[in-house]
CSV table of C-alpha atoms in Angstrom, one decimal:
chain,number,residue,atom,x,y,z
I,277,ILE,CA,124.2,4.9,85.8
I,278,THR,CA,124.0,4.7,82.0
I,279,CYS,CA,124.0,7.4,79.4
I,280,ARG,CA,120.2,7.3,79.2
I,281,ASP,CA,120.1,7.7,83.0
I,282,TRP,CA,121.9,11.0,82.7
I,283,SER,CA,118.8,13.0,83.4
I,284,SER,CA,118.0,15.9,85.6
I,285,ASP,CA,118.6,13.6,88.5
I,286,VAL,CA,122.3,14.0,87.9
I,287,CYS,CA,121.9,17.8,88.6
I,288,SER,CA,119.5,17.4,91.5
I,289,SER,CA,120.2,18.5,95.0
I,290,ASP,CA,119.6,14.9,96.3
I,291,LEU,CA,122.4,13.5,94.1
I,292,THR,CA,124.6,16.4,94.9
I,293,ASP,CA,124.0,15.8,98.6
I,294,ARG,CA,124.6,12.0,98.3
I,295,THR,CA,127.9,12.6,96.4
I,296,MET,CA,129.0,15.2,98.9
I,297,ALA,CA,129.6,12.3,101.3
I,298,LEU,CA,132.1,10.9,98.8
I,299,SER,CA,133.8,14.3,98.6
I,300,GLN,CA,134.3,14.5,102.3
I,301,LYS,CA,137.7,12.8,101.7
I,302,ARG,CA,140.7,15.0,101.8
I,303,ARG,CA,140.8,17.4,98.9
I,304,GLY,CA,144.4,17.0,98.1
I,305,GLY,CA,147.3,19.0,97.1
I,306,THR,CA,148.8,16.0,95.3
I,307,MET,CA,148.2,14.9,91.8
I,308,LYS,CA,147.0,11.5,92.9
I,309,ASP,CA,144.5,13.0,95.3
I,310,ALA,CA,142.9,15.2,92.6
I,311,MET,CA,142.7,12.3,90.2
I,312,GLN,CA,141.3,9.9,92.8
I,313,ASN,CA,138.8,12.4,94.1
I,314,ALA,CA,137.6,13.1,90.5
I,315,GLU,CA,137.2,9.4,89.8
I,316,GLU,CA,135.4,8.7,93.0
I,317,LEU,CA,132.9,11.6,92.3
I,318,PHE,CA,132.4,10.3,88.8
I,319,VAL,CA,131.9,6.7,89.8
I,320,GLY,CA,129.6,8.0,92.6
I,321,GLY,CA,127.2,9.5,90.1
I,322,LEU,CA,128.3,13.0,89.2
I,323,ASN,CA,128.9,13.8,85.6
I,324,CYS,CA,132.4,14.3,84.1
I,325,ALA,CA,132.5,18.1,84.4
I,326,GLN,CA,131.1,18.1,87.9
I,327,SER,CA,133.6,15.4,89.0
I,328,VAL,CA,136.7,17.2,87.8
I,329,LEU,CA,135.5,20.6,89.2
I,330,GLY,CA,134.4,18.9,92.4
I,331,ALA,CA,137.8,17.4,93.0
I,332,PHE,CA,139.1,21.0,93.4
I,333,LEU,CA,136.4,22.5,95.6
I,334,PRO,CA,137.4,22.8,99.2
I,335,GLU,CA,135.4,20.9,101.8
I,336,GLY,CA,132.9,23.1,103.6
I,337,ASP,CA,132.9,25.7,100.8
I,338,PRO,CA,129.4,27.3,100.9
I,339,ARG,CA,129.5,27.7,97.1
I,340,ARG,CA,130.2,23.9,96.5
I,341,ALA,CA,126.6,22.8,95.7
I,342,ASP,CA,126.1,25.9,93.5
I,343,LEU,CA,129.3,25.3,91.6
I,344,LEU,CA,128.5,21.7,91.0
I,345,ARG,CA,125.1,22.7,89.7
I,346,LEU,CA,126.8,25.2,87.4
I,347,ALA,CA,129.0,22.5,86.0
I,348,CYS,CA,126.1,20.1,85.5
I,349,GLY,CA,125.2,21.2,81.9
I,350,PHE,CA,128.8,20.7,80.7
I,351,GLY,CA,128.6,16.9,81.2
I,352,ALA,CA,128.6,14.4,78.3
I,353,GLY,CA,130.2,16.9,75.9
I,354,ILE,CA,128.0,19.9,77.0
I,355,GLY,CA,124.4,18.9,77.5
I,356,ARG,CA,125.0,15.4,76.0
I,357,ARG,CA,125.8,17.0,72.6
I,358,GLN,CA,129.2,15.2,72.7
I,359,GLU,CA,131.2,18.3,71.9
I,360,LEU,CA,134.0,19.4,74.2
I,361,CYS,CA,134.7,16.6,76.7
I,362,GLY,CA,132.9,17.5,80.0
I,363,ALA,CA,136.0,16.5,82.0
I,364,VAL,CA,138.0,19.1,80.1
I,365,SER,CA,135.2,21.7,80.8
I,366,GLY,CA,135.4,20.8,84.5
I,367,ALA,CA,139.2,21.2,84.4
I,368,ILE,CA,138.8,24.6,82.8
I,369,MET,CA,136.4,25.7,85.5
I,370,ALA,CA,138.8,24.5,88.2
I,371,LEU,CA,141.6,26.4,86.5
I,372,GLY,CA,139.4,29.5,86.4
I,373,LEU,CA,138.6,29.3,90.1
I,374,SER,CA,142.3,29.3,90.9
I,375,LYS,CA,143.8,31.6,88.2
I,376,GLY,CA,140.9,33.4,86.5
I,377,SER,CA,140.0,37.0,86.6
I,378,ALA,CA,136.8,38.4,88.2
I,379,SER,CA,136.9,42.0,87.1
I,380,ALA,CA,137.7,44.1,84.0
I,381,ASP,CA,140.9,45.4,85.6
I,382,GLU,CA,142.5,41.9,85.8
I,383,ALA,CA,143.4,41.7,82.1
I,384,ALA,CA,146.8,40.0,82.8
I,385,ARG,CA,145.1,37.3,84.9
I,386,LYS,CA,142.6,36.7,82.1
I,387,ASP,CA,145.3,36.5,79.5
I,388,ASP,CA,147.3,34.1,81.7
I,389,THR,CA,144.2,32.0,82.3
I,390,TYR,CA,143.5,31.8,78.5
I,391,ARG,CA,147.1,30.7,77.9
I,392,LEU,CA,146.9,28.1,80.6
I,393,THR,CA,143.6,26.8,79.3
I,394,ARG,CA,145.0,26.5,75.8
I,395,GLU,CA,148.0,24.6,77.1
I,396,MET,CA,145.9,22.3,79.2
I,397,MET,CA,143.6,21.6,76.3
I,398,GLU,CA,146.5,20.9,74.0
I,399,ARG,CA,148.0,18.5,76.5
I,400,PHE,CA,144.7,16.7,77.0
I,401,GLU,CA,144.2,16.3,73.2
I,402,LYS,CA,147.8,15.1,72.7
I,403,ARG,CA,147.4,12.4,75.5
I,404,ALA,CA,143.8,11.4,74.9
I,405,GLY,CA,143.8,11.7,71.1
I,406,ALA,CA,140.8,14.2,70.9
I,407,LEU,CA,139.0,16.9,72.8
I,408,GLY,CA,135.5,16.0,71.7
I,409,CYS,CA,133.3,13.5,73.6
I,410,ARG,CA,132.1,11.9,70.4
I,411,GLU,CA,135.6,11.3,69.1
I,412,LEU,CA,136.9,10.1,72.5
I,413,LEU,CA,134.0,7.6,72.8
I,414,GLY,CA,134.0,6.6,69.2
I,415,CYS,CA,130.2,6.5,69.0
I,416,ASP,CA,127.2,8.7,68.8
I,417,LEU,CA,125.2,8.4,72.1
I,418,ALA,CA,122.1,9.8,70.4
I,419,SER,CA,121.9,6.8,68.1
I,420,GLU,CA,120.6,3.4,69.2
I,421,GLU,CA,123.7,1.7,67.8
I,422,GLY,CA,126.0,4.2,69.6
I,423,HIS,CA,124.2,3.9,72.9
I,424,ALA,CA,124.3,0.1,72.6
I,425,ARG,CA,128.1,0.2,72.0
I,426,TYR,CA,128.5,2.6,74.9
I,427,LEU,CA,126.9,0.1,77.2
I,428,SER,CA,128.3,-3.1,75.8
I,429,GLU,CA,131.9,-1.9,75.8
I,430,ASN,CA,131.4,-0.2,79.2
I,431,LEU,CA,132.8,3.1,77.7
I,432,ARG,CA,131.9,5.0,80.9
I,433,LEU,CA,134.6,3.1,82.7
I,434,THR,CA,137.0,2.4,79.9
I,435,VAL,CA,137.0,5.9,78.3
I,436,CYS,CA,135.3,8.4,80.6
I,437,VAL,CA,137.1,7.5,83.8
I,438,PRO,CA,140.5,7.8,82.2
I,439,CYS,CA,139.4,11.2,80.7
I,440,VAL,CA,138.2,12.4,84.2
I,441,ARG,CA,141.5,11.3,85.7
I,442,LEU,CA,143.6,13.0,83.0
I,443,ALA,CA,141.6,16.2,83.2
I,444,ALA,CA,142.0,16.3,87.0
I,445,GLU,CA,145.8,15.7,86.6
I,446,LEU,CA,146.2,18.5,84.1
I,447,ALA,CA,144.0,20.9,86.1
I,448,ARG,CA,146.2,20.2,89.2
I,449,GLU,CA,149.4,20.8,87.1
I,450,HIS,CA,148.0,24.1,85.8
I,451,SER,CA,146.4,25.4,89.0
């Protein structure tokens, strides 16, 4: 799958169903499991945000497909705008599922989730060198030249996969 192939198919039920087979592996409690699961989902066709979030969704969770659909628009730096790295967005969603608040009377949980989110983002930026998809890839996917570089240098595997793994690692540490 290439950047130009990241179409509505990535968000479709068919692809979600196909990648569900990949996610039938043990959703682990270990760092390695989270990182490996996220990578497998990404290489299998889910976008970066879906892959990181998907690594933390329990098997058989009836919300799984809906949550993966929810994460879809966050891929490639939010709707392919190359802003906040989609893997980071997926990690924030995973953190929210485990630590976040769901009602107005959970202010302490919300504040704690905000703190953990900032810490996770700071650690990602320190280790990866940036938070933005464009900066991480070093090219503009909307331009012909940038897309050609993305393909020729195989940035999906050389940049995106390590970002997916790092985001999953940090989400596991903070969850």
